[in-house]
Amino acid sequence: MTPVLKAAWTAQAFYGSSECLQVFGGHGYVREWGIEQIVRDSRVGMIYEGTNEIQAIDLLVRKVMPDCGAGLFAMLLALCDGLDNRVPGHAEFLAQVAELRHITGALVQAARTDQELPYWVADDYLRAAALALLAWAWLQISGASNALTSSANPARWAEPANAMHCWILPEFDMRLKIIKARL
Ligand SMILES: Cc1cc2nc3c(=O)[nH]c(=O)nc-3n(C[C@H](O)[C@H](O)[C@H](O)COP(=O)(O)OP(=O)(O)OC[C@H]3O[C@@H](n4cnc5c(N)ncnc54)[C@H](O)[C@@H]3O)c2cc1C
C-alpha cells in the first residue's frame, strides 16, 4: 500500500490544486490569492520521498511481480469479502479486481521474455491499482451515505458519486488499455 498511497495522493494533491487554480482563471496564476503557491508546493510531493515513478517500480517490480501478485490479491479479495453487494458499483469493483489480476498474470508471463516491460508500464499499473482501491473506498462511502442521507438530504452524495463514476473511475479502463497495448 505504501507506494500506491504515496504516489496516488501526491499526484492528486498536485492535479487537484491545479484545478483549483483554474477556477480562479488568470487571477489564480498570479501571487495575490496564494493558490499558485499551493500548486507549486504540492508539486514537490511527486518528487521527494521517492519519486512517483520509482514508487511505481517499487510496487510492480519489487512487491507485486515476485509473488505473481499473490499478496496484492489476497488483500483485494479480503476487501471484496466485506462489501455490501446492494451498493451501486459493487459489480464494477469486482470486475476491476478480476481485470487487475488477469493483467498481473499476463505481465509476469510477458516479463520473462521482455525484462524492460514492467518498467514501461509501472506507472499505469500503480494508477490502475489506486483507482481500484478508490472504487472500493467509494463503495464504503456510498454504503454509509445511503444510510445517513436517505431522509435528511438525499442529494448530498449524488453529485460526488456522479463525478466519481463519470470522470475518475473510468481512468481504470484507460490504464489497462495502455498496459495491454505493450503486452
Ligand atoms: C524541496 C526538496 C527537499 C528535499 N529534501 C531532501 C532531504 O531532506 N533529504 C534527502 O535525502 N533528499 C531530499 N530531497 C531529494 C529528493 O529525495 C530527490 O530530489 C528525489 O529522490 C529525486 O531524485 P533526483 O532529484 O536526483 O531525480 P533523478 O533521480 O535524477 O530523477 C529525475 C526524474 O527521472 C525519473 N527516473 C529516475 N530513474 C528512473 C527510472 N529508473 N525509471 C523511471 N523514471 C526514473 C524520476 O522519477 C524523476 O522524475 C529533496 C528534494 C527537494 C526538491
JSON list of C-alpha atoms and ligand atoms in Angstrom, two decimals:
[
{"chain": "A", "resi": 1, "resn": "MET", "atom": "CA", "xyz": [0.00, 0.00, 0.00]},
{"chain": "A", "resi": 2, "resn": "THR", "atom": "CA", "xyz": [2.86, 2.44, 0.70]},
{"chain": "A", "resi": 3, "resn": "PRO", "atom": "CA", "xyz": [3.89, 3.14, -2.93]},
{"chain": "A", "resi": 4, "resn": "VAL", "atom": "CA", "xyz": [0.24, 3.30, -4.04]},
{"chain": "A", "resi": 5, "resn": "LEU", "atom": "CA", "xyz": [-0.76, 5.80, -1.39]},
{"chain": "A", "resi": 6, "resn": "LYS", "atom": "CA", "xyz": [2.37, 7.94, -1.72]},
{"chain": "A", "resi": 7, "resn": "ALA", "atom": "CA", "xyz": [2.19, 8.23, -5.50]},
{"chain": "A", "resi": 8, "resn": "ALA", "atom": "CA", "xyz": [-1.58, 8.40, -5.97]},
{"chain": "A", "resi": 9, "resn": "TRP", "atom": "CA", "xyz": [-2.26, 11.06, -3.34]},
{"chain": "A", "resi": 10, "resn": "THR", "atom": "CA", "xyz": [0.69, 13.29, -4.11]},
{"chain": "A", "resi": 11, "resn": "ALA", "atom": "CA", "xyz": [-0.37, 13.25, -7.78]},
{"chain": "A", "resi": 12, "resn": "GLN", "atom": "CA", "xyz": [-3.92, 14.00, -6.69]},
{"chain": "A", "resi": 13, "resn": "ALA", "atom": "CA", "xyz": [-2.71, 16.88, -4.49]},
{"chain": "A", "resi": 14, "resn": "PHE", "atom": "CA", "xyz": [-0.94, 18.49, -7.42]},
{"chain": "A", "resi": 15, "resn": "TYR", "atom": "CA", "xyz": [-3.61, 17.96, -10.06]},
{"chain": "A", "resi": 16, "resn": "GLY", "atom": "CA", "xyz": [-6.35, 18.86, -7.60]},
{"chain": "A", "resi": 17, "resn": "SER", "atom": "CA", "xyz": [-4.67, 22.12, -6.58]},
{"chain": "A", "resi": 18, "resn": "SER", "atom": "CA", "xyz": [-4.03, 22.91, -10.24]},
{"chain": "A", "resi": 19, "resn": "GLU", "atom": "CA", "xyz": [-7.75, 22.51, -10.95]},
{"chain": "A", "resi": 20, "resn": "CYS", "atom": "CA", "xyz": [-8.43, 24.86, -8.03]},
{"chain": "A", "resi": 21, "resn": "LEU", "atom": "CA", "xyz": [-6.11, 27.44, -9.61]},
{"chain": "A", "resi": 22, "resn": "GLN", "atom": "CA", "xyz": [-8.06, 27.04, -12.85]},
{"chain": "A", "resi": 23, "resn": "VAL", "atom": "CA", "xyz": [-11.27, 28.06, -11.08]},
{"chain": "A", "resi": 24, "resn": "PHE", "atom": "CA", "xyz": [-9.67, 31.47, -10.38]},
{"chain": "A", "resi": 25, "resn": "GLY", "atom": "CA", "xyz": [-8.79, 31.89, -14.06]},
{"chain": "A", "resi": 26, "resn": "GLY", "atom": "CA", "xyz": [-5.88, 34.25, -14.77]},
{"chain": "A", "resi": 27, "resn": "HIS", "atom": "CA", "xyz": [-6.14, 35.64, -11.27]},
{"chain": "A", "resi": 28, "resn": "GLY", "atom": "CA", "xyz": [-5.21, 32.23, -9.88]},
{"chain": "A", "resi": 29, "resn": "TYR", "atom": "CA", "xyz": [-1.94, 32.35, -11.78]},
{"chain": "A", "resi": 30, "resn": "VAL", "atom": "CA", "xyz": [-0.69, 35.50, -10.04]},
{"chain": "A", "resi": 31, "resn": "ARG", "atom": "CA", "xyz": [0.51, 35.55, -6.44]},
{"chain": "A", "resi": 32, "resn": "GLU", "atom": "CA", "xyz": [-2.25, 37.57, -4.86]},
{"chain": "A", "resi": 33, "resn": "TRP", "atom": "CA", "xyz": [-4.59, 34.68, -3.98]},
{"chain": "A", "resi": 34, "resn": "GLY", "atom": "CA", "xyz": [-1.95, 32.22, -2.85]},
{"chain": "A", "resi": 35, "resn": "ILE", "atom": "CA", "xyz": [-3.28, 29.30, -4.88]},
{"chain": "A", "resi": 36, "resn": "GLU", "atom": "CA", "xyz": [-0.25, 29.34, -7.24]},
{"chain": "A", "resi": 37, "resn": "GLN", "atom": "CA", "xyz": [1.99, 28.78, -4.20]},
{"chain": "A", "resi": 38, "resn": "ILE", "atom": "CA", "xyz": [-0.12, 25.79, -3.18]},
{"chain": "A", "resi": 39, "resn": "VAL", "atom": "CA", "xyz": [0.23, 24.31, -6.69]},
{"chain": "A", "resi": 40, "resn": "ARG", "atom": "CA", "xyz": [4.00, 24.75, -6.57]},
{"chain": "A", "resi": 41, "resn": "ASP", "atom": "CA", "xyz": [4.28, 23.39, -3.02]},
{"chain": "A", "resi": 42, "resn": "SER", "atom": "CA", "xyz": [2.17, 20.35, -3.82]},
{"chain": "A", "resi": 43, "resn": "ARG", "atom": "CA", "xyz": [4.27, 19.58, -6.92]},
{"chain": "A", "resi": 44, "resn": "VAL", "atom": "CA", "xyz": [7.30, 18.55, -4.87]},
{"chain": "A", "resi": 45, "resn": "GLY", "atom": "CA", "xyz": [5.36, 15.72, -3.26]},
{"chain": "A", "resi": 46, "resn": "MET", "atom": "CA", "xyz": [5.59, 13.83, -6.55]},
{"chain": "A", "resi": 47, "resn": "ILE", "atom": "CA", "xyz": [9.40, 14.21, -6.47]},
{"chain": "A", "resi": 48, "resn": "TYR", "atom": "CA", "xyz": [10.72, 13.73, -2.95]},
{"chain": "A", "resi": 49, "resn": "GLU", "atom": "CA", "xyz": [10.37, 10.77, -0.59]},
{"chain": "A", "resi": 50, "resn": "GLY", "atom": "CA", "xyz": [10.90, 8.54, -3.62]},
{"chain": "A", "resi": 51, "resn": "THR", "atom": "CA", "xyz": [9.72, 9.98, -6.95]},
{"chain": "A", "resi": 52, "resn": "ASN", "atom": "CA", "xyz": [6.38, 8.64, -8.06]},
{"chain": "A", "resi": 53, "resn": "GLU", "atom": "CA", "xyz": [7.98, 6.75, -10.94]},
{"chain": "A", "resi": 54, "resn": "ILE", "atom": "CA", "xyz": [10.29, 4.97, -8.50]},
{"chain": "A", "resi": 55, "resn": "GLN", "atom": "CA", "xyz": [7.32, 4.23, -6.23]},
{"chain": "A", "resi": 56, "resn": "ALA", "atom": "CA", "xyz": [5.57, 2.64, -9.20]},
{"chain": "A", "resi": 57, "resn": "ILE", "atom": "CA", "xyz": [8.59, 0.48, -9.99]},
{"chain": "A", "resi": 58, "resn": "ASP", "atom": "CA", "xyz": [8.79, -0.48, -6.30]},
{"chain": "A", "resi": 59, "resn": "LEU", "atom": "CA", "xyz": [5.16, -1.59, -6.40]},
{"chain": "A", "resi": 60, "resn": "LEU", "atom": "CA", "xyz": [5.27, -3.62, -9.59]},
{"chain": "A", "resi": 61, "resn": "VAL", "atom": "CA", "xyz": [8.82, -4.93, -9.81]},
{"chain": "A", "resi": 62, "resn": "ARG", "atom": "CA", "xyz": [9.71, -5.39, -6.16]},
{"chain": "A", "resi": 63, "resn": "LYS", "atom": "CA", "xyz": [6.38, -6.02, -4.46]},
{"chain": "A", "resi": 64, "resn": "VAL", "atom": "CA", "xyz": [3.85, -7.48, -6.95]},
{"chain": "A", "resi": 65, "resn": "MET", "atom": "CA", "xyz": [5.80, -9.47, -9.52]},
{"chain": "A", "resi": 66, "resn": "PRO", "atom": "CA", "xyz": [8.00, -11.61, -7.24]},
{"chain": "A", "resi": 67, "resn": "ASP", "atom": "CA", "xyz": [4.95, -13.47, -5.85]},
{"chain": "A", "resi": 68, "resn": "CYS", "atom": "CA", "xyz": [2.90, -13.06, -9.08]},
{"chain": "A", "resi": 69, "resn": "GLY", "atom": "CA", "xyz": [0.53, -10.69, -7.28]},
{"chain": "A", "resi": 70, "resn": "ALA", "atom": "CA", "xyz": [-0.40, -13.17, -4.52]},
{"chain": "A", "resi": 71, "resn": "GLY", "atom": "CA", "xyz": [-0.02, -10.62, -1.70]},
{"chain": "A", "resi": 72, "resn": "LEU", "atom": "CA", "xyz": [-1.85, -7.87, -3.55]},
{"chain": "A", "resi": 73, "resn": "PHE", "atom": "CA", "xyz": [-4.76, -10.12, -4.49]},
{"chain": "A", "resi": 74, "resn": "ALA", "atom": "CA", "xyz": [-5.04, -11.63, -1.04]},
{"chain": "A", "resi": 75, "resn": "MET", "atom": "CA", "xyz": [-5.57, -8.09, 0.19]},
{"chain": "A", "resi": 76, "resn": "LEU", "atom": "CA", "xyz": [-8.01, -7.16, -2.61]},
{"chain": "A", "resi": 77, "resn": "LEU", "atom": "CA", "xyz": [-10.04, -10.34, -2.10]},
{"chain": "A", "resi": 78, "resn": "ALA", "atom": "CA", "xyz": [-10.21, -9.63, 1.63]},
{"chain": "A", "resi": 79, "resn": "LEU", "atom": "CA", "xyz": [-11.54, -6.15, 0.75]},
{"chain": "A", "resi": 80, "resn": "CYS", "atom": "CA", "xyz": [-14.15, -7.73, -1.58]},
{"chain": "A", "resi": 81, "resn": "ASP", "atom": "CA", "xyz": [-15.36, -10.02, 1.22]},
{"chain": "A", "resi": 82, "resn": "GLY", "atom": "CA", "xyz": [-16.78, -7.34, 3.46]},
{"chain": "A", "resi": 83, "resn": "LEU", "atom": "CA", "xyz": [-18.76, -5.49, 0.77]},
{"chain": "A", "resi": 84, "resn": "ASP", "atom": "CA", "xyz": [-22.48, -4.94, 0.61]},
{"chain": "A", "resi": 85, "resn": "ASN", "atom": "CA", "xyz": [-23.47, -6.17, -2.87]},
{"chain": "A", "resi": 86, "resn": "ARG", "atom": "CA", "xyz": [-26.52, -3.87, -2.97]},
{"chain": "A", "resi": 87, "resn": "VAL", "atom": "CA", "xyz": [-24.34, -0.74, -3.16]},
{"chain": "A", "resi": 88, "resn": "PRO", "atom": "CA", "xyz": [-24.09, 0.67, -6.73]},
{"chain": "A", "resi": 89, "resn": "GLY", "atom": "CA", "xyz": [-20.66, 0.00, -8.23]},
{"chain": "A", "resi": 90, "resn": "HIS", "atom": "CA", "xyz": [-20.19, -3.32, -6.43]},
{"chain": "A", "resi": 91, "resn": "ALA", "atom": "CA", "xyz": [-20.15, -5.42, -9.63]},
{"chain": "A", "resi": 92, "resn": "GLU", "atom": "CA", "xyz": [-17.81, -2.94, -11.34]},
{"chain": "A", "resi": 93, "resn": "PHE", "atom": "CA", "xyz": [-15.33, -3.15, -8.47]},
{"chain": "A", "resi": 94, "resn": "LEU", "atom": "CA", "xyz": [-15.28, -6.96, -8.60]},
{"chain": "A", "resi": 95, "resn": "ALA", "atom": "CA", "xyz": [-14.71, -6.73, -12.37]},
{"chain": "A", "resi": 96, "resn": "GLN", "atom": "CA", "xyz": [-11.79, -4.33, -11.81]},
{"chain": "A", "resi": 97, "resn": "VAL", "atom": "CA", "xyz": [-10.15, -6.69, -9.34]},
{"chain": "A", "resi": 98, "resn": "ALA", "atom": "CA", "xyz": [-10.56, -9.56, -11.82]},
{"chain": "A", "resi": 99, "resn": "GLU", "atom": "CA", "xyz": [-9.06, -7.47, -14.63]},
{"chain": "A", "resi": 100, "resn": "LEU", "atom": "CA", "xyz": [-6.14, -6.35, -12.49]},
{"chain": "A", "resi": 101, "resn": "ARG", "atom": "CA", "xyz": [-5.48, -9.95, -11.55]},
{"chain": "A", "resi": 102, "resn": "HIS", "atom": "CA", "xyz": [-5.58, -11.03, -15.17]},
{"chain": "A", "resi": 103, "resn": "ILE", "atom": "CA", "xyz": [-3.21, -8.29, -16.32]},
{"chain": "A", "resi": 104, "resn": "THR", "atom": "CA", "xyz": [-0.79, -9.05, -13.47]},
{"chain": "A", "resi": 105, "resn": "GLY", "atom": "CA", "xyz": [-0.56, -12.67, -14.61]},
{"chain": "A", "resi": 106, "resn": "ALA", "atom": "CA", "xyz": [-0.05, -11.54, -18.21]},
{"chain": "A", "resi": 107, "resn": "LEU", "atom": "CA", "xyz": [2.69, -9.12, -17.13]},
{"chain": "A", "resi": 108, "resn": "VAL", "atom": "CA", "xyz": [4.57, -11.74, -15.12]},
{"chain": "A", "resi": 109, "resn": "GLN", "atom": "CA", "xyz": [4.40, -14.06, -18.11]},
{"chain": "A", "resi": 110, "resn": "ALA", "atom": "CA", "xyz": [5.47, -11.45, -20.68]},
{"chain": "A", "resi": 111, "resn": "ALA", "atom": "CA", "xyz": [8.32, -10.13, -18.49]},
{"chain": "A", "resi": 112, "resn": "ARG", "atom": "CA", "xyz": [10.05, -13.50, -18.82]},
{"chain": "A", "resi": 113, "resn": "THR", "atom": "CA", "xyz": [11.00, -12.58, -22.37]},
{"chain": "A", "resi": 114, "resn": "ASP", "atom": "CA", "xyz": [10.86, -8.77, -22.12]},
{"chain": "A", "resi": 115, "resn": "GLN", "atom": "CA", "xyz": [12.58, -7.61, -18.96]},
{"chain": "A", "resi": 116, "resn": "GLU", "atom": "CA", "xyz": [12.02, -3.92, -19.70]},
{"chain": "A", "resi": 117, "resn": "LEU", "atom": "CA", "xyz": [8.26, -4.32, -19.90]},
{"chain": "A", "resi": 118, "resn": "PRO", "atom": "CA", "xyz": [7.43, -3.81, -16.18]},
{"chain": "A", "resi": 119, "resn": "TYR", "atom": "CA", "xyz": [9.39, -0.55, -16.19]},
{"chain": "A", "resi": 120, "resn": "TRP", "atom": "CA", "xyz": [7.39, 0.74, -19.16]},
{"chain": "A", "resi": 121, "resn": "VAL", "atom": "CA", "xyz": [4.02, 0.05, -17.55]},
{"chain": "A", "resi": 122, "resn": "ALA", "atom": "CA", "xyz": [4.72, 0.54, -13.83]},
{"chain": "A", "resi": 123, "resn": "ASP", "atom": "CA", "xyz": [3.10, 4.00, -13.64]},
{"chain": "A", "resi": 124, "resn": "ASP", "atom": "CA", "xyz": [-0.06, 2.79, -15.37]},
{"chain": "A", "resi": 125, "resn": "TYR", "atom": "CA", "xyz": [-0.17, -0.28, -13.16]},
{"chain": "A", "resi": 126, "resn": "LEU", "atom": "CA", "xyz": [0.12, 1.78, -9.97]},
{"chain": "A", "resi": 127, "resn": "ARG", "atom": "CA", "xyz": [-2.57, 4.16, -11.17]},
{"chain": "A", "resi": 128, "resn": "ALA", "atom": "CA", "xyz": [-4.91, 1.25, -12.04]},
{"chain": "A", "resi": 129, "resn": "ALA", "atom": "CA", "xyz": [-4.33, -0.29, -8.59]},
{"chain": "A", "resi": 130, "resn": "ALA", "atom": "CA", "xyz": [-5.01, 3.09, -6.95]},
{"chain": "A", "resi": 131, "resn": "LEU", "atom": "CA", "xyz": [-8.25, 3.51, -8.90]},
{"chain": "A", "resi": 132, "resn": "ALA", "atom": "CA", "xyz": [-9.42, 0.02, -7.92]},
{"chain": "A", "resi": 133, "resn": "LEU", "atom": "CA", "xyz": [-8.76, 0.90, -4.27]},
{"chain": "A", "resi": 134, "resn": "LEU", "atom": "CA", "xyz": [-10.55, 4.21, -4.73]},
{"chain": "A", "resi": 135, "resn": "ALA", "atom": "CA", "xyz": [-13.55, 2.33, -6.16]},
{"chain": "A", "resi": 136, "resn": "TRP", "atom": "CA", "xyz": [-13.51, 0.17, -3.04]},
{"chain": "A", "resi": 137, "resn": "ALA", "atom": "CA", "xyz": [-13.28, 3.21, -0.76]},
{"chain": "A", "resi": 138, "resn": "TRP", "atom": "CA", "xyz": [-16.15, 4.79, -2.64]},
{"chain": "A", "resi": 139, "resn": "LEU", "atom": "CA", "xyz": [-18.29, 1.68, -2.09]},
{"chain": "A", "resi": 140, "resn": "GLN", "atom": "CA", "xyz": [-17.75, 2.14, 1.65]},
{"chain": "A", "resi": 141, "resn": "ILE", "atom": "CA", "xyz": [-18.74, 5.80, 1.41]},
{"chain": "A", "resi": 142, "resn": "SER", "atom": "CA", "xyz": [-21.81, 5.02, -0.74]},
{"chain": "A", "resi": 143, "resn": "GLY", "atom": "CA", "xyz": [-22.94, 2.30, 1.67]},
{"chain": "A", "resi": 144, "resn": "ALA", "atom": "CA", "xyz": [-22.64, 4.60, 4.67]},
{"chain": "A", "resi": 145, "resn": "SER", "atom": "CA", "xyz": [-24.07, 7.66, 2.93]},
{"chain": "A", "resi": 146, "resn": "ASN", "atom": "CA", "xyz": [-27.19, 5.78, 1.75]},
{"chain": "A", "resi": 147, "resn": "ALA", "atom": "CA", "xyz": [-27.97, 5.03, 5.37]},
{"chain": "A", "resi": 148, "resn": "LEU", "atom": "CA", "xyz": [-27.09, 8.53, 6.59]},
{"chain": "A", "resi": 149, "resn": "THR", "atom": "CA", "xyz": [-28.67, 10.77, 3.99]},
{"chain": "A", "resi": 150, "resn": "SER", "atom": "CA", "xyz": [-31.71, 8.90, 2.71]},
{"chain": "A", "resi": 151, "resn": "SER", "atom": "CA", "xyz": [-34.09, 11.02, 4.73]},
{"chain": "A", "resi": 152, "resn": "ALA", "atom": "CA", "xyz": [-32.11, 14.18, 5.68]},
{"chain": "A", "resi": 153, "resn": "ASN", "atom": "CA", "xyz": [-30.50, 15.24, 2.42]},
{"chain": "A", "resi": 154, "resn": "PRO", "atom": "CA", "xyz": [-30.82, 12.69, -0.37]},
{"chain": "A", "resi": 155, "resn": "ALA", "atom": "CA", "xyz": [-28.93, 14.86, -2.89]},
{"chain": "A", "resi": 156, "resn": "ARG", "atom": "CA", "xyz": [-25.86, 15.30, -0.64]},
{"chain": "A", "resi": 157, "resn": "TRP", "atom": "CA", "xyz": [-23.87, 12.43, -2.15]},
{"chain": "A", "resi": 158, "resn": "ALA", "atom": "CA", "xyz": [-25.48, 12.22, -5.57]},
{"chain": "A", "resi": 159, "resn": "GLU", "atom": "CA", "xyz": [-23.13, 14.71, -7.26]},
{"chain": "A", "resi": 160, "resn": "PRO", "atom": "CA", "xyz": [-19.87, 13.39, -5.81]},
{"chain": "A", "resi": 161, "resn": "ALA", "atom": "CA", "xyz": [-21.00, 9.85, -6.72]},
{"chain": "A", "resi": 162, "resn": "ASN", "atom": "CA", "xyz": [-21.80, 11.00, -10.24]},
{"chain": "A", "resi": 163, "resn": "ALA", "atom": "CA", "xyz": [-18.43, 12.76, -10.59]},
{"chain": "A", "resi": 164, "resn": "MET", "atom": "CA", "xyz": [-16.60, 9.69, -9.32]},
{"chain": "A", "resi": 165, "resn": "HIS", "atom": "CA", "xyz": [-18.34, 7.37, -11.77]},
{"chain": "A", "resi": 166, "resn": "CYS", "atom": "CA", "xyz": [-18.22, 9.76, -14.76]},
{"chain": "A", "resi": 167, "resn": "TRP", "atom": "CA", "xyz": [-14.74, 11.28, -14.55]},
{"chain": "A", "resi": 168, "resn": "ILE", "atom": "CA", "xyz": [-12.50, 9.47, -12.14]},
{"chain": "A", "resi": 169, "resn": "LEU", "atom": "CA", "xyz": [-13.08, 5.72, -12.06]},
{"chain": "A", "resi": 170, "resn": "PRO", "atom": "CA", "xyz": [-13.24, 5.26, -15.91]},
{"chain": "A", "resi": 171, "resn": "GLU", "atom": "CA", "xyz": [-9.50, 6.06, -15.99]},
{"chain": "A", "resi": 172, "resn": "PHE", "atom": "CA", "xyz": [-9.01, 2.49, -14.80]},
{"chain": "A", "resi": 173, "resn": "ASP", "atom": "CA", "xyz": [-10.02, 1.20, -18.26]},
{"chain": "A", "resi": 174, "resn": "MET", "atom": "CA", "xyz": [-7.65, 3.62, -19.97]},
{"chain": "A", "resi": 175, "resn": "ARG", "atom": "CA", "xyz": [-4.70, 2.49, -17.83]},
{"chain": "A", "resi": 176, "resn": "LEU", "atom": "CA", "xyz": [-5.43, -1.16, -18.55]},
{"chain": "A", "resi": 177, "resn": "LYS", "atom": "CA", "xyz": [-5.62, -0.45, -22.28]},
{"chain": "A", "resi": 178, "resn": "ILE", "atom": "CA", "xyz": [-2.22, 1.25, -22.14]},
{"chain": "A", "resi": 179, "resn": "ILE", "atom": "CA", "xyz": [-0.71, -1.77, -20.38]},
{"chain": "A", "resi": 180, "resn": "LYS", "atom": "CA", "xyz": [-2.36, -4.23, -22.79]},
{"chain": "A", "resi": 181, "resn": "ALA", "atom": "CA", "xyz": [-1.02, -2.29, -25.76]},
{"chain": "A", "resi": 182, "resn": "ARG", "atom": "CA", "xyz": [2.52, -3.05, -24.59]},
{"chain": "A", "resi": 183, "resn": "LEU", "atom": "CA", "xyz": [1.97, -6.76, -23.94]},
{"chain": "B", "resi": 1, "resn": "LIG", "atom": "C1", "xyz": [12.48, 20.56, -1.75]},
{"chain": "B", "resi": 1, "resn": "LIG", "atom": "C2", "xyz": [13.25, 19.27, -1.69]},
{"chain": "B", "resi": 1, "resn": "LIG", "atom": "C3", "xyz": [13.65, 18.79, -0.47]},
{"chain": "B", "resi": 1, "resn": "LIG", "atom": "C4", "xyz": [14.38, 17.61, -0.39]},
{"chain": "B", "resi": 1, "resn": "LIG", "atom": "N1", "xyz": [14.76, 17.16, 0.83]},
{"chain": "B", "resi": 1, "resn": "LIG", "atom": "C5", "xyz": [15.55, 16.07, 0.93]},
{"chain": "B", "resi": 1, "resn": "LIG", "atom": "C6", "xyz": [16.05, 15.63, 2.21]},
{"chain": "B", "resi": 1, "resn": "LIG", "atom": "O1", "xyz": [15.74, 16.23, 3.23]},
{"chain": "B", "resi": 1, "resn": "LIG", "atom": "N2", "xyz": [16.83, 14.54, 2.25]},
{"chain": "B", "resi": 1, "resn": "LIG", "atom": "C7", "xyz": [17.20, 13.85, 1.13]},
{"chain": "B", "resi": 1, "resn": "LIG", "atom": "O2", "xyz": [17.92, 12.87, 1.22]},
{"chain": "B", "resi": 1, "resn": "LIG", "atom": "N3", "xyz": [16.75, 14.25, -0.10]},
{"chain": "B", "resi": 1, "resn": "LIG", "atom": "C8", "xyz": [15.94, 15.33, -0.23]},
{"chain": "B", "resi": 1, "resn": "LIG", "atom": "N4", "xyz": [15.50, 15.74, -1.46]},
{"chain": "B", "resi": 1, "resn": "LIG", "atom": "C9", "xyz": [15.95, 15.00, -2.65]},
{"chain": "B", "resi": 1, "resn": "LIG", "atom": "C10", "xyz": [14.85, 14.15, -3.23]},
{"chain": "B", "resi": 1, "resn": "LIG", "atom": "O3", "xyz": [14.66, 12.99, -2.47]},
{"chain": "B", "resi": 1, "resn": "LIG", "atom": "C11", "xyz": [15.25, 13.82, -4.69]},
{"chain": "B", "resi": 1, "resn": "LIG", "atom": "O4", "xyz": [15.08, 15.01, -5.43]},
{"chain": "B", "resi": 1, "resn": "LIG", "atom": "C12", "xyz": [14.42, 12.70, -5.27]},
{"chain": "B", "resi": 1, "resn": "LIG", "atom": "O5", "xyz": [14.73, 11.48, -4.65]},
{"chain": "B", "resi": 1, "resn": "LIG", "atom": "C13", "xyz": [14.64, 12.58, -6.79]},
{"chain": "B", "resi": 1, "resn": "LIG", "atom": "O6", "xyz": [16.00, 12.43, -7.08]},
{"chain": "B", "resi": 1, "resn": "LIG", "atom": "P1", "xyz": [16.65, 13.39, -8.17]},
{"chain": "B", "resi": 1, "resn": "LIG", "atom": "O7", "xyz": [16.21, 14.79, -7.91]},
{"chain": "B", "resi": 1, "resn": "LIG", "atom": "O8", "xyz": [18.12, 13.08, -8.18]},
{"chain": "B", "resi": 1, "resn": "LIG", "atom": "O9", "xyz": [16.00, 12.96, -9.56]},
{"chain": "B", "resi": 1, "resn": "LIG", "atom": "P2", "xyz": [16.53, 11.85, -10.54]},
{"chain": "B", "resi": 1, "resn": "LIG", "atom": "O10", "xyz": [16.82, 10.58, -9.78]},
{"chain": "B", "resi": 1, "resn": "LIG", "atom": "O11", "xyz": [17.58, 12.42, -11.41]},
{"chain": "B", "resi": 1, "resn": "LIG", "atom": "O12", "xyz": [15.22, 11.60, -11.38]},
{"chain": "B", "resi": 1, "resn": "LIG", "atom": "C14", "xyz": [14.80, 12.51, -12.42]},
{"chain": "B", "resi": 1, "resn": "LIG", "atom": "C15", "xyz": [13.49, 12.00, -12.99]},
{"chain": "B", "resi": 1, "resn": "LIG", "atom": "O13", "xyz": [13.68, 10.74, -13.64]},
{"chain": "B", "resi": 1, "resn": "LIG", "atom": "C16", "xyz": [12.85, 9.77, -13.08]},
{"chain": "B", "resi": 1, "resn": "LIG", "atom": "N5", "xyz": [13.53, 8.48, -13.00]},
{"chain": "B", "resi": 1, "resn": "LIG", "atom": "C17", "xyz": [14.74, 8.26, -12.44]},
{"chain": "B", "resi": 1, "resn": "LIG", "atom": "N6", "xyz": [15.06, 6.95, -12.55]},
{"chain": "B", "resi": 1, "resn": "LIG", "atom": "C18", "xyz": [14.01, 6.36, -13.18]},
{"chain": "B", "resi": 1, "resn": "LIG", "atom": "C19", "xyz": [13.73, 5.01, -13.58]},
{"chain": "B", "resi": 1, "resn": "LIG", "atom": "N7", "xyz": [14.61, 4.03, -13.36]},
{"chain": "B", "resi": 1, "resn": "LIG", "atom": "N8", "xyz": [12.57, 4.77, -14.19]},
{"chain": "B", "resi": 1, "resn": "LIG", "atom": "C20", "xyz": [11.68, 5.77, -14.42]},
{"chain": "B", "resi": 1, "resn": "LIG", "atom": "N9", "xyz": [11.89, 7.05, -14.08]},
{"chain": "B", "resi": 1, "resn": "LIG", "atom": "C21", "xyz": [13.03, 7.33, -13.47]},
{"chain": "B", "resi": 1, "resn": "LIG", "atom": "C22", "xyz": [12.46, 10.27, -11.70]},
{"chain": "B", "resi": 1, "resn": "LIG", "atom": "O14", "xyz": [11.21, 9.73, -11.29]},
{"chain": "B", "resi": 1, "resn": "LIG", "atom": "C23", "xyz": [12.42, 11.78, -11.91]},
{"chain": "B", "resi": 1, "resn": "LIG", "atom": "O15", "xyz": [11.16, 12.16, -12.40]},
{"chain": "B", "resi": 1, "resn": "LIG", "atom": "C24", "xyz": [14.73, 16.90, -1.58]},
{"chain": "B", "resi": 1, "resn": "LIG", "atom": "C25", "xyz": [14.30, 17.39, -2.81]},
{"chain": "B", "resi": 1, "resn": "LIG", "atom": "C26", "xyz": [13.58, 18.56, -2.88]},
{"chain": "B", "resi": 1, "resn": "LIG", "atom": "C27", "xyz": [13.13, 19.05, -4.25]}
]
